[in-house]
């Protein structure tokens, strides 16, 4: 005789497919979240990505998008599981089982499935990261690519696990509270149409996406420049119209579509009706997939935008080598460099050297008052490297005539590279004698090779001689250019680099942002200079091949061949982290879309069966399947990619008020990448359609 418990087990076995789908969804969600958080907390990544830098902020922002997507996906998977389980619960209720009787068994099943899938996902996250990271190392490897984990990342996985279990238990309780047995048994066939807002919701949604992107981006800018106020974190709520607009776009897609139907209103009626009557599920899936694809594209764009800009800058250099040094350092001179080059069968030519002075500059700075600030002129704002008119001409071949008491700042030929330059100085100070001269800003000179994170200036020659009297060697320097006659050698470039480093003393073991004038002023005010705090990026002569040293050392030379060849190893962690982010978000989006296509078939099997009985041909059924699966893949890809491409253009323009040639080149490469990603999504779409047909035929 079969007991109620035996019947319950038998029904559970019959619903094994749904249990497997639920297990798979939870497993994938926990795997992706664990993998992403493992990378975010990895000392390998945190050591290279500067604290407070844009790269870290972007990493966290995309994680929030991925977390949002996985949470919604998990809730959706839980709801789908219980919709299918409703028939089992209704059968047991019809046989006399009360909700109180079924509750312990249902909770036990839910907790077991959730715990097992989540635990396996968490455990699998670490080998998944390890496998991907080591695959990356085949492309680009360096001493910094040794992957280490900080298991604090498990806190995020634990929080996500609690969300998974809580949602599952709430769903279980909600279904058992229903008293109408017939409603419970037919739950899986219940439609979830969305509320129709009208055809205006699509165009309005597009407008809201654009408005939200502009508002979210401009909000902090307006606070800063308009109200002299540091924007709080909550101002990011200005991006909210983006999500409202995305929802309206998806709603319009599901309910109306984007093709006019006045001429043929009954075309694709079955497919449109099926999508419309299950609109809530479809809209939610489209929205989540769009957000994840946008995050994926944002991560992917980091690679070409960084790589193209750097490649174009290296190619445009008029000299093979550039370096500068303090006058009190015993660095190799022209003869020693020529001797070193001769060991590698090379000849040095076009050797140019010119002196510069490191002077204190006054200027206008921000003085913080809580979250607001005001501007104030201080006598020692920053350190500037000043070339005389003759020195600038000797290096660049360009003649500049400056009036006495004036100076120019050197920026790039396209007018960018201004963020590190001081334009408000009225006094220049000799930091040995503290003799000062009055000056005024006279505009910009343009020479790309002299543009870096410290900045160069050109000073009237008389003023240069006057303010530079009795200046010590630590406040003087030399800038050097030279070429190699014929084809350069990587071995020489590397040998020169290590030889140059070994000639510097420990007093030069500082990052590029370290400003001695700013330090002097902070100390004179009884404050600790921010560059001396332990959280700042450190460089070390003992590790000259690290990203921190190559990117941030104050006296880092520029070598065309070395910079070209070592680009991947120098930026390996940056590149691999953002490529990893793109893969994680893309996987999540693809899995959600594929799962949605499979549930379309499961939820509408009876519709397809009826169509077959009415004589529908295989070709007609295939057309209907494509009409269902197409928007699931196509709309998120178009909206997510298009919105992020537009946002990236906005970000590029907002940096300096223009789109430079290197940025335009990077965006062109990004366009080709979007095409490649689109082909991948199309391949998954074809696979989904094939499996949907298999489900119907089976």
XYZ file of C-alpha atoms in Angstrom:
698
model
C 0.000 0.000 0.000
C 1.400 3.411 -1.012
C 1.616 5.961 1.771
C 1.399 9.714 1.377
C 5.140 9.927 1.923
C 5.764 7.386 -0.863
C 3.469 9.318 -3.187
C 5.313 12.514 -2.325
C 8.645 10.904 -3.272
C 7.193 9.564 -6.508
C 5.873 12.979 -7.503
C 9.225 14.535 -6.642
C 10.898 12.032 -8.938
C 8.454 12.941 -11.714
C 9.445 16.595 -11.281
C 13.161 15.805 -11.436
C 13.622 17.962 -14.551
C 12.419 21.057 -12.731
C 14.592 20.250 -9.740
C 17.608 19.914 -12.043
C 16.850 23.278 -13.644
C 16.563 24.887 -10.220
C 19.821 23.256 -9.117
C 21.547 24.451 -12.281
C 20.354 28.062 -11.913
C 21.449 28.295 -8.285
C 24.743 26.579 -9.041
C 25.559 28.975 -11.886
C 24.568 32.062 -9.878
C 26.711 31.110 -6.880
C 29.595 30.094 -9.125
C 29.599 33.443 -10.948
C 29.223 35.544 -7.793
C 31.928 33.569 -5.971
C 34.285 33.782 -8.942
C 33.774 37.543 -9.312
C 34.135 38.257 -5.585
C 37.225 35.996 -5.424
C 38.823 38.192 -8.080
C 37.714 41.436 -6.416
C 39.271 40.437 -3.094
C 42.345 38.766 -4.589
C 45.617 40.361 -3.384
C 46.902 39.802 -6.932
C 44.336 42.290 -8.237
C 44.236 44.699 -5.287
C 48.016 45.086 -5.333
C 47.928 46.379 -8.914
C 44.630 48.268 -9.167
C 45.270 51.560 -7.315
C 43.092 52.266 -4.295
C 40.474 54.869 -5.162
C 41.341 54.626 -8.857
C 38.886 54.439 -11.731
C 39.741 50.800 -12.452
C 38.615 49.703 -8.972
C 35.471 51.802 -9.190
C 34.614 50.251 -12.542
C 35.245 46.764 -11.160
C 32.872 47.367 -8.231
C 30.226 49.031 -10.441
C 30.101 46.059 -12.805
C 29.975 43.684 -9.820
C 26.845 45.487 -8.616
C 25.299 44.941 -12.065
C 26.273 41.254 -12.020
C 24.936 40.844 -8.486
C 21.638 42.468 -9.457
C 21.354 40.181 -12.470
C 22.124 37.008 -10.529
C 19.700 37.900 -7.714
C 16.842 38.454 -10.164
C 17.814 35.307 -12.067
C 17.777 33.250 -8.854
C 14.387 34.620 -7.801
C 13.065 33.835 -11.257
C 14.430 30.273 -11.104
C 12.819 29.793 -7.705
C 9.450 31.042 -8.958
C 9.645 28.802 -12.008
C 10.458 25.776 -9.847
C 7.425 26.349 -7.626
C 5.124 27.020 -10.548
C 5.949 23.554 -11.826
C 5.821 22.063 -8.334
C 2.345 23.503 -7.791
C 0.776 20.555 -9.621
C 2.470 18.122 -7.217
C 1.324 20.149 -4.213
C -2.227 20.363 -5.586
C -2.368 16.585 -6.113
C -1.306 15.934 -2.519
C -3.813 18.496 -1.238
C -6.573 16.846 -3.276
C -5.714 13.560 -1.526
C -6.268 15.192 1.848
C -2.817 16.478 2.789
C -2.926 19.824 4.563
C -0.459 22.633 4.088
C 0.825 22.038 7.625
C 1.508 18.398 6.707
C 3.348 19.286 3.493
C 5.331 22.219 4.869
C 8.179 20.270 6.612
C 8.815 18.048 3.588
C 8.708 20.969 1.189
C 11.071 23.055 3.320
C 13.394 20.060 3.646
C 13.452 19.607 -0.142
C 13.952 23.317 -0.801
C 16.719 23.651 1.789
C 18.462 20.546 0.480
C 18.317 21.660 -3.159
C 19.341 25.235 -2.309
C 22.142 24.213 0.048
C 23.601 21.560 -2.265
C 23.503 23.732 -5.399
C 24.816 26.798 -3.568
C 27.620 24.896 -1.847
C 28.703 23.291 -5.112
C 28.574 26.678 -6.836
C 30.714 28.306 -4.142
C 33.242 25.469 -4.208
C 33.371 25.447 -8.021
C 33.929 29.224 -8.161
C 37.577 28.965 -7.110
C 38.708 26.327 -9.643
C 36.712 28.226 -12.273
C 38.765 31.361 -11.521
C 41.993 29.348 -11.450
C 41.281 27.739 -14.842
C 40.350 31.050 -16.500
C 43.309 32.871 -14.969
C 45.781 30.243 -16.144
C 44.248 30.361 -19.615
C 44.871 34.126 -19.536
C 48.474 33.504 -18.544
C 49.000 31.644 -21.820
C 48.268 34.967 -23.556
C 50.042 37.312 -21.165
C 52.220 36.344 -18.229
C 54.300 38.254 -15.723
C 55.630 37.912 -12.202
C 52.460 39.594 -10.920
C 50.166 37.003 -12.458
C 50.616 34.549 -9.576
C 47.003 34.248 -8.446
C 46.241 34.299 -4.726
C 42.892 34.273 -2.926
C 41.582 36.115 0.097
C 38.739 34.027 1.467
C 36.999 37.111 2.824
C 35.230 36.965 -0.533
C 33.136 34.128 0.925
C 31.218 36.711 2.956
C 29.588 37.912 -0.265
C 28.861 34.339 -1.313
C 27.314 33.693 2.107
C 25.049 36.740 1.792
C 23.978 35.618 -1.662
C 23.340 32.103 -0.322
C 21.057 33.530 2.381
C 19.147 35.442 -0.326
C 18.729 32.227 -2.350
C 17.432 30.217 0.605
C 15.181 33.024 1.864
C 13.543 33.486 -1.547
C 12.994 29.742 -1.903
C 11.428 29.398 1.558
C 9.183 32.426 1.007
C 7.997 30.980 -2.287
C 7.330 27.616 -0.629
C 5.306 29.256 2.141
C 3.375 31.397 -0.371
C 2.286 28.389 -2.433
C 1.248 26.354 0.612
C -0.924 29.225 1.862
C -3.151 28.903 -1.194
C -6.423 27.120 -0.425
C -7.933 26.736 -3.891
C -6.710 23.292 -4.949
C -7.657 23.710 -8.616
C -5.822 27.034 -8.754
C -2.740 25.381 -7.306
C -2.868 22.445 -9.723
C -3.172 24.715 -12.751
C -0.589 27.218 -11.525
C 1.911 26.248 -14.212
C -0.585 27.159 -16.952
C -1.463 30.505 -15.421
C -0.489 33.427 -17.610
C 1.283 36.529 -16.323
C 0.384 39.317 -18.744
C 1.919 42.709 -18.182
C -0.014 45.924 -17.952
C -0.169 47.645 -21.335
C 0.908 51.264 -21.132
C 0.496 52.148 -24.783
C 2.775 52.382 -27.783
C 4.303 55.537 -26.377
C 6.230 53.562 -23.729
C 8.946 52.454 -26.194
C 10.016 55.909 -27.444
C 9.649 57.330 -23.928
C 11.797 54.468 -22.613
C 14.572 55.313 -25.078
C 14.367 58.952 -23.965
C 14.573 57.949 -20.300
C 17.670 55.805 -20.945
C 19.420 58.720 -22.632
C 18.237 61.210 -19.999
C 19.297 58.926 -17.126
C 22.751 58.416 -18.630
C 23.266 62.167 -19.021
C 21.789 63.022 -15.590
C 23.814 60.337 -13.808
C 27.010 61.450 -15.488
C 26.423 65.202 -15.152
C 25.032 65.162 -11.595
C 28.429 64.962 -9.834
C 29.876 67.441 -12.358
C 27.170 70.004 -11.589
C 27.655 69.498 -7.830
C 31.396 69.979 -8.183
C 31.589 72.937 -10.540
C 28.221 74.567 -9.891
C 27.933 74.266 -6.113
C 31.506 73.452 -5.001
C 30.204 70.316 -3.355
C 31.516 66.738 -3.431
C 28.648 64.627 -4.687
C 27.508 61.944 -2.178
C 27.159 58.313 -3.217
C 23.361 58.533 -3.275
C 23.505 60.924 -6.228
C 23.914 57.823 -8.388
C 20.135 57.527 -8.030
C 20.077 59.938 -10.978
C 20.866 56.872 -13.090
C 17.467 55.416 -12.049
C 15.692 56.643 -15.225
C 18.008 54.330 -17.176
C 16.482 51.267 -15.517
C 12.925 52.626 -15.818
C 13.577 53.342 -19.474
C 15.035 49.876 -20.033
C 11.935 48.338 -18.475
C 9.667 50.383 -20.753
C 11.712 49.405 -23.817
C 11.412 45.727 -22.872
C 7.701 46.157 -22.166
C 7.152 47.731 -25.574
C 9.124 44.910 -27.190
C 7.049 42.194 -25.512
C 3.613 43.772 -25.941
C 3.844 45.597 -29.267
C 7.137 44.827 -30.966
C 8.943 47.431 -33.053
C 7.546 46.718 -36.492
C 4.392 48.539 -37.670
C 1.514 46.063 -38.079
C -1.172 48.183 -39.699
C -0.823 46.406 -43.045
C -0.710 42.915 -41.575
C -2.046 42.972 -37.975
C -2.304 39.176 -37.723
C 1.279 38.411 -38.716
C 3.088 36.324 -36.050
C -0.068 36.518 -33.929
C 0.625 33.221 -32.097
C 4.200 34.102 -31.166
C 3.271 37.635 -30.109
C 0.379 36.377 -28.001
C 2.501 33.727 -26.283
C 5.108 36.332 -25.411
C 2.492 38.878 -24.339
C 0.582 36.549 -22.024
C 3.798 35.603 -20.227
C 5.018 39.156 -20.284
C 6.173 39.520 -16.684
C 8.671 36.667 -16.962
C 9.861 37.802 -20.380
C 10.272 41.469 -19.437
C 12.215 40.563 -16.285
C 14.530 38.269 -18.234
C 15.112 40.829 -20.962
C 15.881 43.519 -18.391
C 18.370 41.375 -16.444
C 20.090 40.166 -19.620
C 20.404 43.744 -20.876
C 22.057 44.898 -17.644
C 24.502 41.983 -17.687
C 25.393 42.499 -21.352
C 25.982 46.194 -20.667
C 28.336 45.255 -17.815
C 30.109 42.740 -20.028
C 30.612 45.269 -22.809
C 31.856 47.902 -20.365
C 34.503 45.474 -19.099
C 35.451 44.415 -22.623
C 35.890 48.018 -23.820
C 38.713 48.587 -21.316
C 41.081 46.461 -23.416
C 40.855 48.200 -26.821
C 40.509 51.698 -25.373
C 43.706 51.247 -23.354
C 45.598 49.288 -25.992
C 44.775 51.428 -29.054
C 45.523 54.705 -27.286
C 48.873 53.432 -26.052
C 49.806 51.870 -29.411
C 49.065 55.111 -31.273
C 50.982 57.174 -28.727
C 54.053 54.907 -28.966
C 53.970 54.898 -32.759
C 53.783 58.709 -32.949
C 56.899 59.318 -30.815
C 59.594 61.259 -32.704
C 62.357 59.582 -30.663
C 63.016 55.982 -29.676
C 64.053 56.899 -26.116
C 63.238 59.579 -23.596
C 64.239 59.809 -19.955
C 64.830 62.470 -17.324
C 66.698 62.539 -14.045
C 67.736 64.713 -11.155
C 71.077 66.477 -11.577
C 72.415 64.917 -8.372
C 72.081 61.393 -9.805
C 74.986 59.625 -11.510
C 73.119 58.365 -14.579
C 74.748 57.138 -17.817
C 75.847 59.912 -20.169
C 75.932 59.831 -23.981
C 79.278 58.044 -24.105
C 78.192 55.316 -21.676
C 74.904 54.786 -23.534
C 76.780 54.557 -26.848
C 79.137 51.978 -25.329
C 76.199 49.975 -24.022
C 74.528 50.132 -27.445
C 77.732 48.994 -29.169
C 77.665 45.782 -27.086
C 74.405 44.977 -28.850
C 75.660 46.027 -32.271
C 73.737 49.318 -32.246
C 74.604 52.966 -32.817
C 73.063 55.887 -30.922
C 72.103 58.963 -32.952
C 70.157 62.231 -32.525
C 71.213 62.477 -28.876
C 69.681 65.602 -27.331
C 69.922 66.785 -23.759
C 68.575 69.879 -22.053
C 68.462 71.051 -18.418
C 65.343 71.921 -16.467
C 64.552 73.437 -13.075
C 62.139 72.026 -10.514
C 60.405 75.061 -9.027
C 57.653 75.632 -6.529
C 54.414 76.961 -8.013
C 51.666 78.758 -6.173
C 48.107 78.212 -7.289
C 44.446 77.871 -6.488
C 43.470 74.717 -4.646
C 40.387 73.228 -3.020
C 40.056 73.544 0.754
C 37.606 70.979 2.110
C 34.836 71.880 4.565
C 33.078 68.576 5.131
C 31.509 67.617 1.817
C 31.765 71.153 0.436
C 34.902 73.102 -0.424
C 36.083 76.536 -1.364
C 38.971 77.738 -3.520
C 42.018 79.316 -1.954
C 45.381 80.399 -3.297
C 48.343 78.821 -1.505
C 52.025 79.775 -1.950
C 53.331 76.224 -2.494
C 50.804 74.205 -4.454
C 52.939 71.933 -6.646
C 56.289 71.223 -8.214
C 56.854 72.112 -11.862
C 59.672 71.216 -14.267
C 60.668 74.299 -16.225
C 62.648 74.377 -19.464
C 64.151 77.586 -20.794
C 63.219 78.765 -24.279
C 66.590 77.514 -25.559
C 66.238 74.131 -23.840
C 62.779 73.603 -25.284
C 64.042 74.479 -28.776
C 67.070 72.169 -28.378
C 64.796 69.230 -27.521
C 61.887 69.818 -29.871
C 63.248 72.008 -32.649
C 60.407 74.446 -32.021
C 61.228 78.059 -31.238
C 59.176 79.807 -28.552
C 59.403 83.501 -27.689
C 58.044 84.361 -24.245
C 57.713 87.758 -22.633
C 59.520 88.279 -19.374
C 57.350 87.127 -16.480
C 55.372 84.569 -18.485
C 55.357 80.802 -18.845
C 53.685 78.148 -21.006
C 52.540 74.620 -20.184
C 53.390 71.711 -22.491
C 50.437 69.539 -23.555
C 49.758 67.041 -26.330
C 49.363 68.113 -29.934
C 45.628 67.276 -29.820
C 45.140 69.620 -26.856
C 44.770 66.885 -24.204
C 46.922 66.037 -21.204
C 45.947 69.174 -19.281
C 44.829 67.492 -16.057
C 48.306 67.539 -14.490
C 49.220 71.087 -15.507
C 48.970 74.204 -13.357
C 47.565 77.251 -15.162
C 46.874 79.554 -12.189
C 50.440 80.147 -10.965
C 51.434 83.749 -10.269
C 54.677 83.090 -8.414
C 57.554 80.647 -9.033
C 59.885 79.862 -6.139
C 63.448 78.562 -5.902
C 63.072 75.819 -3.262
C 66.688 76.261 -2.057
C 66.925 80.033 -1.646
C 63.153 80.704 -1.676
C 63.733 83.542 -4.136
C 60.502 84.149 -6.088
C 59.537 85.743 -9.365
C 56.075 86.859 -10.511
C 54.688 85.103 -13.610
C 51.538 84.818 -15.683
C 50.214 81.968 -17.789
C 50.776 82.480 -21.529
C 49.058 79.422 -23.011
C 50.183 76.029 -24.248
C 53.074 74.591 -26.184
C 52.483 71.236 -27.858
C 54.866 68.287 -27.722
C 53.580 64.804 -26.905
C 56.833 63.302 -25.631
C 57.104 65.946 -22.901
C 53.581 65.269 -21.623
C 53.352 63.005 -18.571
C 51.825 62.887 -15.098
C 54.237 65.520 -13.752
C 54.135 68.026 -16.577
C 56.667 70.332 -18.230
C 56.604 74.106 -18.597
C 58.579 76.621 -20.649
C 59.881 79.770 -18.954
C 61.321 83.010 -20.318
C 65.127 82.584 -20.468
C 65.904 85.655 -18.325
C 63.502 84.494 -15.653
C 64.976 80.984 -15.910
C 68.469 82.295 -15.129
C 67.215 84.589 -12.395
C 65.122 82.110 -10.410
C 67.581 79.241 -10.937
C 70.550 80.898 -9.199
C 72.091 78.808 -6.397
C 69.586 75.988 -7.001
C 70.922 72.640 -5.749
C 71.242 69.459 -7.825
C 68.191 67.816 -6.253
C 66.042 70.644 -7.700
C 67.633 70.558 -11.148
C 67.422 67.932 -13.840
C 68.089 66.862 -17.407
C 65.701 65.665 -20.098
C 67.214 63.408 -22.762
C 66.070 62.162 -26.191
C 67.900 59.799 -28.536
C 67.312 57.410 -31.430
C 68.847 54.132 -32.529
C 70.362 54.040 -35.992
C 68.450 51.294 -37.786
C 66.426 48.596 -36.052
C 66.385 48.657 -32.263
C 67.125 45.623 -30.089
C 64.910 44.470 -27.218
C 67.992 43.221 -25.370
C 69.520 46.706 -25.506
C 66.241 48.363 -24.467
C 66.048 46.066 -21.455
C 69.742 46.477 -20.622
C 69.457 50.265 -20.801
C 66.358 50.215 -18.597
C 67.992 48.169 -15.833
C 71.241 50.156 -16.086
C 69.341 53.439 -15.747
C 67.427 52.207 -12.697
C 70.598 51.038 -10.952
C 72.066 54.538 -11.299
C 69.331 56.204 -9.210
C 69.610 56.582 -5.462
C 66.915 55.611 -2.932
C 65.720 59.223 -2.731
C 64.293 58.755 -6.248
C 62.324 55.633 -5.332
C 59.028 57.543 -5.457
C 55.808 57.382 -7.519
C 54.930 59.976 -10.140
C 52.313 61.685 -7.987
C 54.850 62.409 -5.208
C 55.212 66.193 -5.100
C 58.019 67.607 -2.955
C 56.620 71.154 -3.001
C 53.211 69.966 -1.844
C 54.938 67.911 0.860
C 56.897 70.976 2.023
C 53.717 73.020 2.335
C 51.805 70.277 4.185
C 54.660 69.809 6.653
C 54.946 73.586 7.170
C 51.264 73.579 8.157
C 51.858 70.766 10.664
C 50.096 68.213 8.467
C 51.120 64.831 7.107
C 51.598 64.905 3.345
C 49.052 62.552 1.751
C 51.777 60.977 -0.390
C 53.486 59.726 2.781
C 50.462 57.763 3.984
C 50.794 53.949 3.836
C 47.802 53.408 1.566
C 49.446 55.098 -1.417
C 50.916 53.187 -4.359
C 54.517 52.170 -3.732
C 57.327 51.580 -6.208
C 60.458 49.562 -5.519
C 63.792 49.290 -7.320
C 63.792 45.641 -6.278
C 60.799 44.932 -8.549
C 61.300 47.015 -11.723
C 59.118 44.730 -13.867
C 55.976 45.162 -11.760
C 52.999 47.114 -13.069
C 53.252 49.590 -10.209
C 56.858 50.404 -11.061
C 56.400 50.555 -14.843
C 53.276 52.711 -14.606
C 53.930 54.938 -11.588
C 57.714 55.449 -11.127
C 58.440 59.171 -11.289
C 61.500 58.780 -13.533
C 60.216 55.927 -15.708
C 61.893 56.219 -19.155
C 60.014 55.871 -22.414
C 61.380 53.263 -24.796
C 59.448 52.636 -27.982
C 60.464 48.981 -28.337
C 60.259 48.166 -24.617
C 56.842 49.789 -24.240
C 55.506 47.966 -27.303
C 56.877 44.564 -26.340
C 56.130 44.662 -22.609
C 52.651 46.183 -22.852
C 50.846 42.904 -22.126
C 53.036 42.015 -19.153
C 52.914 45.561 -17.708
C 49.132 45.786 -17.888
C 48.450 42.040 -17.603
C 46.479 42.174 -14.351
C 44.389 45.137 -15.571
C 43.648 43.445 -18.885
C 42.927 40.049 -17.394
C 40.668 41.443 -14.672
C 38.449 43.291 -17.116
C 38.443 40.390 -19.564
C 37.405 38.154 -16.668
C 34.598 40.580 -15.802
C 33.379 40.515 -19.405
C 33.375 36.703 -19.450
C 31.490 36.444 -16.142
C 28.762 38.886 -17.190
C 28.471 37.354 -20.672
C 28.146 33.854 -19.248
C 25.436 34.992 -16.865
C 23.514 36.741 -19.665
C 23.798 33.790 -22.053
C 22.707 31.273 -19.415
C 19.702 33.403 -18.439
C 18.658 33.804 -22.070
C 19.129 30.114 -22.840
C 17.181 29.117 -19.709
C 14.373 31.473 -20.668
C 14.116 29.875 -24.113
C 13.880 26.427 -22.558
C 11.137 27.548 -20.172
C 9.185 29.038 -23.087
C 8.964 25.534 -24.535
C 8.113 23.928 -21.189
C 5.434 26.491 -20.357
C 3.862 26.400 -23.817
C 4.237 22.731 -24.708
C 0.456 22.313 -24.784
C 0.197 25.211 -27.282
C 2.704 23.613 -29.623
C 0.962 20.246 -29.239
C -2.352 21.852 -30.224
C -0.708 23.480 -33.234
C 0.646 20.106 -34.359
C -2.823 18.563 -34.021
C -4.217 21.388 -36.144
C -1.766 20.442 -38.894
C 1.063 22.922 -38.317
C 4.111 21.937 -40.356
C 7.605 21.626 -38.814
C 8.580 24.763 -40.746
C 5.708 26.723 -39.188
C 6.625 25.522 -35.679
C 10.270 26.463 -36.294
C 9.164 29.939 -37.342
C 7.128 30.332 -34.145
C 10.051 29.129 -32.027
C 12.377 31.629 -33.686
C 9.823 34.383 -33.115
C 9.892 33.519 -29.403
C 13.653 33.013 -28.989
C 14.737 35.894 -31.249
C 13.722 38.808 -28.996
C 15.140 37.027 -25.926
C 18.621 37.248 -27.470
C 18.322 40.146 -29.899
C 16.759 42.900 -27.793
C 19.123 42.697 -24.763
C 22.126 42.549 -27.098
C 21.052 45.571 -29.138
C 19.982 47.693 -26.161
C 22.838 46.662 -23.821
C 25.562 47.089 -26.423
C 24.077 50.252 -27.907
C 23.558 51.945 -24.529
C 27.061 51.115 -23.317
C 28.650 52.242 -26.589
C 26.830 55.569 -26.276
C 27.833 55.874 -22.611
C 31.485 55.193 -23.438
C 31.452 57.915 -26.097
C 29.943 60.242 -23.485
C 32.694 59.327 -21.010
C 35.432 59.883 -23.593
C 33.990 63.258 -24.517
C 33.528 64.229 -20.876
C 37.205 63.600 -20.064
C 38.519 66.586 -22.012
C 35.615 67.936 -24.067
C 36.664 66.198 -27.290
C 37.075 62.836 -28.980
C 40.759 62.413 -29.826
C 42.128 60.357 -32.716
C 43.220 57.576 -30.334
C 39.789 57.516 -28.682
C 38.086 57.374 -32.085
C 40.403 54.510 -33.047
C 39.586 52.705 -29.808
C 35.852 53.119 -30.352
C 36.227 51.748 -33.900
C 37.920 48.638 -32.481
C 35.139 48.404 -29.871
C 32.623 48.351 -32.710
C 34.329 45.317 -34.228
C 34.361 43.668 -30.796
C 30.610 44.215 -30.537
C 30.223 42.446 -33.860
C 32.246 39.512 -32.535
C 30.193 39.338 -29.338
C 27.056 39.497 -31.452
C 28.202 36.450 -33.421
C 28.729 34.525 -30.177
C 25.213 35.385 -28.994
C 23.881 34.366 -32.398
C 25.590 30.973 -32.094
C 23.991 30.444 -28.656
C 20.649 31.547 -30.111
C 20.955 28.911 -32.838
C 21.758 26.281 -30.197
C 18.745 27.361 -28.127
C 16.427 27.136 -31.143
C 17.777 23.661 -31.969
C 17.162 22.412 -28.432
C 13.719 24.037 -28.314
C 12.773 22.093 -31.457
C 14.124 18.930 -29.873
C 11.957 19.516 -26.786
C 8.823 19.916 -28.918
C 9.560 16.861 -31.030
C 10.323 14.805 -27.907
